[in-house]
Short mmCIF file of C-alpha atoms and ligand atoms in Angstrom, two decimals:
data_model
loop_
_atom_site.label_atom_id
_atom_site.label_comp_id
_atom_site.label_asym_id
_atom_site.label_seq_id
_atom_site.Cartn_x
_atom_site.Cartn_y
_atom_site.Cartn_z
CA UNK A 1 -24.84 -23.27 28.15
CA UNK A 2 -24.59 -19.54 27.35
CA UNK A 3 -24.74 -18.96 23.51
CA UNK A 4 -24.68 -15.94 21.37
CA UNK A 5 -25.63 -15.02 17.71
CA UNK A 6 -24.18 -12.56 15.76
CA UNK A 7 -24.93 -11.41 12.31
CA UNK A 8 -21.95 -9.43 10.86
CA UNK A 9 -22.31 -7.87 7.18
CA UNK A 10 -19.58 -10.77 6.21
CA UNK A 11 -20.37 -13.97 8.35
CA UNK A 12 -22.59 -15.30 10.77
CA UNK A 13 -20.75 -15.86 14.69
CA UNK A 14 -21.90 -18.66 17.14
CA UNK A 15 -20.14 -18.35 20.52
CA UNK A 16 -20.73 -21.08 23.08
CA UNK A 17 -19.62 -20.78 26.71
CA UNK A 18 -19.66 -22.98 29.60
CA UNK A 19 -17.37 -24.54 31.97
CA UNK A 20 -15.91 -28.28 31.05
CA UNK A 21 -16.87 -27.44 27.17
CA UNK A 22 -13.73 -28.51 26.31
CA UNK A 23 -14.52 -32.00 26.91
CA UNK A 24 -17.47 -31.86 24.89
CA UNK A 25 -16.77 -30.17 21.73
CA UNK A 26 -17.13 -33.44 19.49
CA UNK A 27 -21.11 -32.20 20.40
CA UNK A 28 -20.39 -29.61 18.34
CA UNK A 29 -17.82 -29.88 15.93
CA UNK A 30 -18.57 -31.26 12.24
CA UNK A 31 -17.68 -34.95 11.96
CA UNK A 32 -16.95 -35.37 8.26
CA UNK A 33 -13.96 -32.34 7.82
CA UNK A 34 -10.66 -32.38 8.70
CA UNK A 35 -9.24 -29.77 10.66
CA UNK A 36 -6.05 -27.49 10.60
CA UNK A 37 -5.33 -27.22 14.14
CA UNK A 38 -3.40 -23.84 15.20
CA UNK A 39 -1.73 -23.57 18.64
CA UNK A 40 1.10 -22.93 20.64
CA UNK A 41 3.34 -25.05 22.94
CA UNK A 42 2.07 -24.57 25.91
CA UNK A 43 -1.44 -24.84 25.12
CA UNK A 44 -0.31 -28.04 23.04
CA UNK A 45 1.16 -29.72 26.21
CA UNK A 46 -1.96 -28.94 28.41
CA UNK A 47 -5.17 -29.27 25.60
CA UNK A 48 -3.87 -31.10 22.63
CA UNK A 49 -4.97 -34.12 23.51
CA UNK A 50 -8.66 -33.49 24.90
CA UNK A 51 -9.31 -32.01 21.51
CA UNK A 52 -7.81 -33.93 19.24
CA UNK A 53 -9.33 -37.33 21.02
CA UNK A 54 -12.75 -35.96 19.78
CA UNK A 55 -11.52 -34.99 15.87
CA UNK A 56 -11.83 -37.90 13.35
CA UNK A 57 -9.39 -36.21 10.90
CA UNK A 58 -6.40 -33.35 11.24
CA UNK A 59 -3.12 -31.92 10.79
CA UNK A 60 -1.74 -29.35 13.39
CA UNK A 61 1.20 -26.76 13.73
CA UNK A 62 3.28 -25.65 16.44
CA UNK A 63 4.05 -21.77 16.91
CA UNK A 64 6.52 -21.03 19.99
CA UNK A 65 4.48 -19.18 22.63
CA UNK A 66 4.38 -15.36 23.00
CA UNK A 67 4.14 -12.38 20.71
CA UNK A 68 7.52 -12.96 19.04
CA UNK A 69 5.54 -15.76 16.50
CA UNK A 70 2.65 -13.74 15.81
CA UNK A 71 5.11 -12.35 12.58
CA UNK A 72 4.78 -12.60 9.10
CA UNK A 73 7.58 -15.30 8.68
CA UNK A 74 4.79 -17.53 10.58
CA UNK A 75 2.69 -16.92 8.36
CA UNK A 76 4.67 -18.14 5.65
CA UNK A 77 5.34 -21.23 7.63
CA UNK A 78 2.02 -22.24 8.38
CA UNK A 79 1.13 -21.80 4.84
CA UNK A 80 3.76 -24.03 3.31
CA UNK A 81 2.60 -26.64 5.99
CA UNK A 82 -0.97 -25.85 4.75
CA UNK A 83 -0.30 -26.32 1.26
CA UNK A 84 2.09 -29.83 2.21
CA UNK A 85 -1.25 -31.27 4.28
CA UNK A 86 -3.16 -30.46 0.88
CA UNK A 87 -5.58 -28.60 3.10
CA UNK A 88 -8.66 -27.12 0.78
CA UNK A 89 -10.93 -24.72 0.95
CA UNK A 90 -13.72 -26.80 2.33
CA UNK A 91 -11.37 -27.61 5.04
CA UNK A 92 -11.20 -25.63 8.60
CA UNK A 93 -8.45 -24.15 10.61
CA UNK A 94 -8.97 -24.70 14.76
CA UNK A 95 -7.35 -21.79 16.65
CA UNK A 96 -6.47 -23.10 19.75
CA UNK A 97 -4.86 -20.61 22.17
CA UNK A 98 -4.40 -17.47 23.16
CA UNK A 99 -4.72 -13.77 21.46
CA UNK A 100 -1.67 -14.76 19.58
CA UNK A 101 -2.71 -17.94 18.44
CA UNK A 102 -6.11 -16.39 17.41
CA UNK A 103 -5.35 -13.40 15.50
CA UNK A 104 -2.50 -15.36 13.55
CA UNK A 105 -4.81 -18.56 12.58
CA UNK A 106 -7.46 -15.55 11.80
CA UNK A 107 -5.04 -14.04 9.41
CA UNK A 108 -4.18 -17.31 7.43
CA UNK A 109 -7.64 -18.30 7.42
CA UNK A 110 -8.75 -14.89 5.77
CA UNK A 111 -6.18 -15.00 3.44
CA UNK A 112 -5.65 -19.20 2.43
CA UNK A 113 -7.03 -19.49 -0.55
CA UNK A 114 -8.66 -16.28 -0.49
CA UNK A 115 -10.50 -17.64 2.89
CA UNK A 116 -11.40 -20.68 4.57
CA UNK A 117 -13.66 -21.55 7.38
CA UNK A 118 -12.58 -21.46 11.41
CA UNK A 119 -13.60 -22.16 14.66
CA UNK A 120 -12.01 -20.99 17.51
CA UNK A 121 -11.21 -21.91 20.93
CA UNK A 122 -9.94 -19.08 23.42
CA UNK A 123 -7.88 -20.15 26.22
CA UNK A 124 -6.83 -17.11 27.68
CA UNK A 125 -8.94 -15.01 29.69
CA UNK A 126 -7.48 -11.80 27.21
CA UNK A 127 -8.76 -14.46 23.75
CA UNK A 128 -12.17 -15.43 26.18
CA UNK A 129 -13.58 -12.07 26.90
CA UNK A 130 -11.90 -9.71 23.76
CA UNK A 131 -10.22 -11.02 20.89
CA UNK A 132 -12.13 -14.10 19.90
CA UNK A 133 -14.55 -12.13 18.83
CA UNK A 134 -14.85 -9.57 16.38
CA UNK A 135 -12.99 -11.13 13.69
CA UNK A 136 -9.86 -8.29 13.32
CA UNK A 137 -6.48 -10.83 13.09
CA UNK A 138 -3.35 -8.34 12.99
CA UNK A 139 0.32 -9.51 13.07
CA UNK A 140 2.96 -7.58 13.52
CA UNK A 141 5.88 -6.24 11.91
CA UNK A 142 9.30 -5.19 11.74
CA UNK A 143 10.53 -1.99 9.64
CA UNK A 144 13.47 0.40 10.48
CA UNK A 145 14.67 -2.06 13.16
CA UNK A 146 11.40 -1.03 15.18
CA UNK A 147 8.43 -3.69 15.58
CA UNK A 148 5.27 -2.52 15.31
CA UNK A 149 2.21 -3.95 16.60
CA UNK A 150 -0.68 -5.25 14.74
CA UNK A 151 0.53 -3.56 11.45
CA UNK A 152 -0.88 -6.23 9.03
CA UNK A 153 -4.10 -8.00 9.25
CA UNK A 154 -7.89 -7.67 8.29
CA UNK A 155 -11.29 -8.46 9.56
CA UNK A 156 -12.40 -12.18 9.20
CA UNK A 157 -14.72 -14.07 11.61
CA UNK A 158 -14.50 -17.85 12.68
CA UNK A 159 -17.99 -19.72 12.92
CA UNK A 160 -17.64 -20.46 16.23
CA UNK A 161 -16.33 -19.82 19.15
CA UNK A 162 -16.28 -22.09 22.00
CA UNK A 163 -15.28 -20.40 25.40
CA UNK A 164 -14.25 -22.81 28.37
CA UNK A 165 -13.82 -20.58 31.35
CA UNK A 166 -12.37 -24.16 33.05
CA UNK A 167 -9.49 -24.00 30.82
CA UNK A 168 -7.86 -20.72 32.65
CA UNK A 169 -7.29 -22.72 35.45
CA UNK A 170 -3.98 -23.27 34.58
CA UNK A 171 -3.35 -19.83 33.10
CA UNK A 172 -0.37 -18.23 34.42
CA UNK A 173 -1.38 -15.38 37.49
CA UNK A 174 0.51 -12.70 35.07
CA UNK A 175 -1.64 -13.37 31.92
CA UNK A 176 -4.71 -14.00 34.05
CA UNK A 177 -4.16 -10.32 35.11
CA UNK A 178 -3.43 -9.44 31.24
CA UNK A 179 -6.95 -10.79 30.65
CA UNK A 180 -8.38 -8.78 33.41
CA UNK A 181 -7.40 -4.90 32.49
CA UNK A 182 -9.57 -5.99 28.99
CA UNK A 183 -12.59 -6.95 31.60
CA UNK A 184 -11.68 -3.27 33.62
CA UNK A 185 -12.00 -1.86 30.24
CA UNK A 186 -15.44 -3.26 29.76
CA UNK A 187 -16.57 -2.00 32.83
CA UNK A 188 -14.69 1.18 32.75
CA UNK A 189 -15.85 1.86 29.20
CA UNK A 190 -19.41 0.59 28.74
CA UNK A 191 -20.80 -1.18 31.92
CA UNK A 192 -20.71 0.65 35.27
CA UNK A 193 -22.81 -2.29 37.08
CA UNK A 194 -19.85 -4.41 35.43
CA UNK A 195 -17.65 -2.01 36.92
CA UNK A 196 -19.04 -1.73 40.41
CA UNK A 197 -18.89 -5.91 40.17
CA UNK A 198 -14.81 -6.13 39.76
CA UNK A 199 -14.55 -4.60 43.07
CA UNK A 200 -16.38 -7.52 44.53
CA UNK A 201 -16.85 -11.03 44.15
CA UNK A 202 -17.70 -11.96 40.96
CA UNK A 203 -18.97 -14.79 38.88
CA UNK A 204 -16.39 -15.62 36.46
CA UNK A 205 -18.36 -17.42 33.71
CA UNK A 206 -20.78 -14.42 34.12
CA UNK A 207 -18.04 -11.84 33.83
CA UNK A 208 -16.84 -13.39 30.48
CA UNK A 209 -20.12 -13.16 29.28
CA UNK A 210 -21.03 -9.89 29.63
CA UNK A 211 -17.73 -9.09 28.58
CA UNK A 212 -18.26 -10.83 24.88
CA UNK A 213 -21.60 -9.90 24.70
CA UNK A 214 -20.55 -6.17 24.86
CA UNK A 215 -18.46 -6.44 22.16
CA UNK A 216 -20.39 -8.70 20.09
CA UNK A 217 -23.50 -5.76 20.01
CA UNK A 218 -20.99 -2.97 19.77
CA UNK A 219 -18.96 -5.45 16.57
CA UNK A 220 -22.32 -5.81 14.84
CA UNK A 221 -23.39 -2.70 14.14
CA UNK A 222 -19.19 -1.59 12.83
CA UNK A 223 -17.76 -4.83 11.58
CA UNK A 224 -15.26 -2.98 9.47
CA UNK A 225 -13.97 -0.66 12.12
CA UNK A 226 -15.15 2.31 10.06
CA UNK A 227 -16.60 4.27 13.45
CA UNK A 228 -18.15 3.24 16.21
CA UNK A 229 -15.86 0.21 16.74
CA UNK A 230 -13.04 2.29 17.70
CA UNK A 231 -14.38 3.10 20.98
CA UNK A 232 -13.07 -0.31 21.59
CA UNK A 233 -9.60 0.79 21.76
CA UNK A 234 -9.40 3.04 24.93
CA UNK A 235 -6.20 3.00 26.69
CA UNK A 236 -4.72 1.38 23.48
CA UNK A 237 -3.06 3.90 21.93
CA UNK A 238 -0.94 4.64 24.53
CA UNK A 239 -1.25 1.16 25.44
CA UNK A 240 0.04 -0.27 21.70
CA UNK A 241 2.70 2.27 21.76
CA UNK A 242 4.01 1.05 25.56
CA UNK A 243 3.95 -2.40 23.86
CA UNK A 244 6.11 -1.71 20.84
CA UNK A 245 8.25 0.36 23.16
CA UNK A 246 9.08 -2.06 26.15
CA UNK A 247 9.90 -4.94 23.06
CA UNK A 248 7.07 -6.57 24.14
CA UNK A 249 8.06 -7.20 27.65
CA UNK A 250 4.83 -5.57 28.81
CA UNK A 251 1.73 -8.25 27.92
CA UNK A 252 -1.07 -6.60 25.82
CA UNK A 253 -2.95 -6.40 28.92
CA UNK A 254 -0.95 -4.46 31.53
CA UNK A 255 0.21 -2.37 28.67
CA UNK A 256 -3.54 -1.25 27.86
CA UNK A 257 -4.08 -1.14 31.96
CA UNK A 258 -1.28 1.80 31.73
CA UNK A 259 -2.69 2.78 28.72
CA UNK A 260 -6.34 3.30 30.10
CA UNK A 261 -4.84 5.22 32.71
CA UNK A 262 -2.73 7.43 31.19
CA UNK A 263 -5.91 8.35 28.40
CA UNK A 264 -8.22 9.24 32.17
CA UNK A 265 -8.71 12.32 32.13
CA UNK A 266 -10.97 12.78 35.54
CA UNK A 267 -8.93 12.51 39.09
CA UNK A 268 -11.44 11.32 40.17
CA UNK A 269 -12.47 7.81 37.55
CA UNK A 270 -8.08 7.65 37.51
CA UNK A 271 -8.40 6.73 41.38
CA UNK A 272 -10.96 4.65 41.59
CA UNK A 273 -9.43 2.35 38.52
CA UNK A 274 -5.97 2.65 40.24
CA UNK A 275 -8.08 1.28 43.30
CA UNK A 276 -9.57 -1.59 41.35
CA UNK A 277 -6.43 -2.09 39.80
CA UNK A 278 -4.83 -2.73 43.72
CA UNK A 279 -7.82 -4.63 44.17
CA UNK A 280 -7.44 -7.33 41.39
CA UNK A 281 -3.40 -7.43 41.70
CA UNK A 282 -3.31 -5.29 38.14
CA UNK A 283 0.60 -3.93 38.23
CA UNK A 284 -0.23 -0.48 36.26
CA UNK A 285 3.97 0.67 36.94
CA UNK A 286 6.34 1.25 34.23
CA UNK A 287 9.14 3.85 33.53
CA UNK A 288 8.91 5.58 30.31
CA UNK A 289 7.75 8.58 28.78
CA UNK A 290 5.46 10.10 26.55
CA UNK A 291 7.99 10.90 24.26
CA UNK A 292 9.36 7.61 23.94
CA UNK A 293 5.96 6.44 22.25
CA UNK A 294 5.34 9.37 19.98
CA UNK A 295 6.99 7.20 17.18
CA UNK A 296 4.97 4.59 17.51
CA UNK A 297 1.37 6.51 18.27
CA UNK A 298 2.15 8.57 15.20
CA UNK A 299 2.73 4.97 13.24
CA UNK A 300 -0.88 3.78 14.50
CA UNK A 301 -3.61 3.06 12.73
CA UNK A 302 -5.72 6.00 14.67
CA UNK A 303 -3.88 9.14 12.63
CA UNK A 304 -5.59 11.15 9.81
CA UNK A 305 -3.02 13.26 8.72
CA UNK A 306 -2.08 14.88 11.80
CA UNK A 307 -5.11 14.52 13.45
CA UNK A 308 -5.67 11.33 15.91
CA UNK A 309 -9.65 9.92 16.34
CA UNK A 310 -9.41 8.12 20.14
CA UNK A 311 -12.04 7.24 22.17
CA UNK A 312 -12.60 9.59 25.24
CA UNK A 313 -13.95 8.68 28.48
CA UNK A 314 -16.57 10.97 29.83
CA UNK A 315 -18.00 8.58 32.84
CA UNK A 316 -18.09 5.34 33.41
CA UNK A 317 -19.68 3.33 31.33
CA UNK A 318 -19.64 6.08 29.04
CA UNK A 319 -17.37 6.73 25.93
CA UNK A 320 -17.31 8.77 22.75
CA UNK A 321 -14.79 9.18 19.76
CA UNK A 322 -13.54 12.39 19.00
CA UNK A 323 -11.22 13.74 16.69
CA UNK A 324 -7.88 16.19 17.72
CA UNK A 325 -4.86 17.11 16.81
CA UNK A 326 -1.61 14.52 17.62
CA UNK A 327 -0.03 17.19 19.20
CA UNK A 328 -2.91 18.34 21.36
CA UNK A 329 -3.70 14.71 22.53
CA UNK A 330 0.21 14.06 23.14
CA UNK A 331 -0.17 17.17 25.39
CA UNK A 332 -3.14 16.22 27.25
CA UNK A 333 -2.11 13.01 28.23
CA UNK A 334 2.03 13.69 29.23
N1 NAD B 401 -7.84 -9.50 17.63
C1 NAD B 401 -8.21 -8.75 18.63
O1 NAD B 401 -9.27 -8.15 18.64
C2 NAD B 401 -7.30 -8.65 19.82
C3 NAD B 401 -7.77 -8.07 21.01
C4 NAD B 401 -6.91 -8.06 22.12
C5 NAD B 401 -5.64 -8.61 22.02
N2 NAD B 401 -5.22 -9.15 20.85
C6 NAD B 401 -3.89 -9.72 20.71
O2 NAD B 401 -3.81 -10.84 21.57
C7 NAD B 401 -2.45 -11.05 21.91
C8 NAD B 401 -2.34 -11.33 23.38
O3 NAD B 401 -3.10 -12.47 23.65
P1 NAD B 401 -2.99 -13.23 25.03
O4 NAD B 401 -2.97 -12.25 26.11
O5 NAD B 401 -4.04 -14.28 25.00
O6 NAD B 401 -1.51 -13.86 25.00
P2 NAD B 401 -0.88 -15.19 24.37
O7 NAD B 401 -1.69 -15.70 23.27
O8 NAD B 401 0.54 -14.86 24.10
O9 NAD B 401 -0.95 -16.21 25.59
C9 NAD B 401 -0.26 -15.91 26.77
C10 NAD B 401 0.53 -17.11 27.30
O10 NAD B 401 -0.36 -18.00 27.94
C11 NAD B 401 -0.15 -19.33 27.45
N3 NAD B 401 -1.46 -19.98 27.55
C12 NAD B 401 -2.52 -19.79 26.75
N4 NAD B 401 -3.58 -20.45 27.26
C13 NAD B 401 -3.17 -21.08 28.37
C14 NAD B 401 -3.81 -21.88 29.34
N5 NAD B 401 -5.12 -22.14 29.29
N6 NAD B 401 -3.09 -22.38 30.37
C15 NAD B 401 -1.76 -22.08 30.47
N7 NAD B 401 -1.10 -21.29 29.60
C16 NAD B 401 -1.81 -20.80 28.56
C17 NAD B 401 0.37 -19.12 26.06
O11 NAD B 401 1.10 -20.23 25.62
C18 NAD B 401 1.26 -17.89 26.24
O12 NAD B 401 2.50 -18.28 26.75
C19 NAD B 401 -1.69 -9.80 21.48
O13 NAD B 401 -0.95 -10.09 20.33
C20 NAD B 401 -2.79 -8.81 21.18
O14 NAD B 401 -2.42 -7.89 20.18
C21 NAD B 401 -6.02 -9.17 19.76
#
C-alpha cells in the first residue's frame, strides 16, 4: 500500500493507493456513520455494488454522466435529497467517480451545512492522478447563453482518498487518454525523469503516484491558490477556454493536451510532447482559433485587470508564473 499525508492549513489528507483497494475499503472506512454516496451512472452500474456491500448504513444519488451535471441545478438537487435523507453534519458524503463526480460532491460537502466530512474515491485516471487531490471543487455555469467552466466553487478537502488503479480497467480508451495529458503535464511541468518515463514502459500504479505526490507537496505549501499553486494550470488557460468553446465536446484532458501545446513556447519541448503525444495515442487536433477563446480566457479566473498571471514553461520539469498583459500573451501564443 502506497499512502500519503498531507497537512493543509484547513484539513488533514490521507490518500491510499493500491490495486484491488476497492474490495477492501470496509478496512478503512468508519463503521458506525452513514454515508451520502455521490456518483454517476456509469460508475453506479460497474462499482455500486462492491462498495456499498462493505457500508453498514447509506443513501446515494444518481447524476447523469459527463460535464453537463456538474451545474448548479445539481447542486440544488442533491441538496434537497440531502436534506429528505436527514443527512447531518456528523454524517459523510462518498464521491465516487470521476472529476465530475468529485468536484461536485466537493462543492456540496463544503457548503452542506456550512461543511461536512468526505472521502473520496477516484475512478478515472484524470480524478486518480489530479483532481482528487487538492481540495478545489468548481462547477460550472451558464450566463449570456455561454457556459463557463469551473466558475463557482471553493477549496475543501475530503479525508481520504482511496485510489484503485484496478478500477480504470474498464475506463473508456478516450478518457483513459483524458487522464493521460494531466500525467504529460506532470512530467512536462515538474518531473523530467517522469517525463523521459511516458515515452517508455511504465508502471502504472507508480505513475499515479508520483503524479499525486507532486501535487500533494506543491498543494501544501498554496492551499488557497494564492501563488505558487497556479503553476498547476499550464496549458489550461487555453485549455479551459477550448473547453467552453467546443460545448464541451473536447474532454478536460485533450483540451489541456492542446492547451499545453499551444502555451510551448520552445520548438524544440513542442516536438518532443507532440512526439509523446503520438506515442501514447493523445489526439492534440482541433479547428479553432485564438480568437474564438478570447471571451472565455478574458472570463478566467487568471486576469488582474488586464493583466493575465500563467504559468510559463522554461524546460522541462521546470515552470514559473509570470505576470503580462492579455493582449501580449494572446499574441504570443496565436
Ligand atoms: N478539481 C480539480 O482540481 C480538477 C482537476 C482536473 C479536472 N477537474 C474536472 O474534472 C472533470 C473531468 O473529470 P474526468 O475526466 O474524470 O471525467 P468524468 O468525471 O466526466 O468521467 C468520464 C467518464 O468516464 C466514466 N467513468 C468514470 N469512471 C469510470 C470507470 N472506472 N470505468 C468506466 N467508466 C468510468 C464516467 O461515467 C464518465 O462518463 C472536469 O469537470 C474538470 O474540470 C477538476
Amino acid at each position: 500500500m502506497k499512502t500519503l499525508k498531507i497537512k493543509y492549513l484547513s484539513h488533514k489528507v490521507e490518500v491510499f493507493l493500491e490495486n484491488g483497494l476497492i474490495s477492501r475499503l470496509g478496512d478503512y472506512l468508519k463503521e458506525d456513520v452513514r454515508y451520502f454516496i455521490i456518483t454517476d451512472l456509469n460508475v453506479a452500474h460497474l462499482y455500486l455494488d462492491s462498495v456499498t456491500k462493505q457500508l453498514k448504513k447509506y443513501d446515494l444519488y444518481l447524476l447523469s454522466s459527463g460535464e453537463n451535471s456538474k451545474n448548479y441545478a445539481e447542486v440544488e438537487n442533491i441538496i434537497n435529497r440531502m436534506l429528505e435523507a436527514n443527512i447531518q453534519k456528523y454524517d459523510f458524503i462518498l464521491s465516487l467517480g470521476g472529476g465530475v463526480v468529485g468536484d461536485i460532491a466537493g462543492f456540496v460537502a463544503a457548503i452542506y451545512k456550512r461543511g461536512i466530512r468526505f472521502v473520496s474515491i477516484p475512478t478515472t485516471l484524470m480524478a486518480q492522478v489530479d483532481s482528487s487531490l487538492g481540495g478545489k471543487c468548481g462547477i460550472d455555469f451558464t450566463a449570456n447563453h455561454q457556459n463557463y467552466k469551473n466558475q463557482i466553487g471553493t477549496v475543501y478537502h475530503p479525508e481520504a482518498i482511496f485510489v484503485d488503479p484496478m478500477i480504470l480497467k474498464t475506463l473508456p480508451k478516450a478518457e483513459y487518454l483524458s487522464g493521460m495529458a494531466e500525467v504529460v503535464k506532470y512530467g512536462l511541468c515538474f518531473s523530467k525523469k517522469l517525463f523521459e518515463q511516458l515515452s517508455g514502459t511504465f508502471d502504472l500504479e507508480e505513475v499515479i503516484f508520483q503524479c499525486l505526490s507532486l501535487k500533494a507537496k506543491i498543494t501544501e505549501k498554496d492551499e488557497f491558490d494564492e501563488n505558487l499553486r497556479m503553476i498547476l494550470n499550464y496549458g489550461h488557460t487555453v485549455g479551459h477556454g477550448l473547453e467552453s468553446f467546443s460545448q464541451f465536446s473536447l474532454s478536460h484532458g485533450q483540451a489541456v493536451a492542446i492547451g499545453m501545446l499551444w502555451e510551448t513556447r520552445q520548438l524544440e519541448i513542442k516536438t518532443r510532447l507532440r512526439e509523446l503525444y503520438q506515442k501514447l495515442g493523445i489526439n492534440a487536433a482541433f479547428d479553432f482559433s485564438m480568437k474564438d477563446l478570447t471571451d472565455f480566457i478574458t472570463q478566467d479566473k487568471k486576469m488582474e485587470s488586464k493583466n493575465i498571471r500563467i504559468p510559463v514553461l522554461k524546460a522541462i520539469g521546470l515552470i514559473e508564473m509570470e505576470t503580462k498583459p492579455l493582449d501580449a500573451f494572446l499574441r504570443e501564443i496565436s
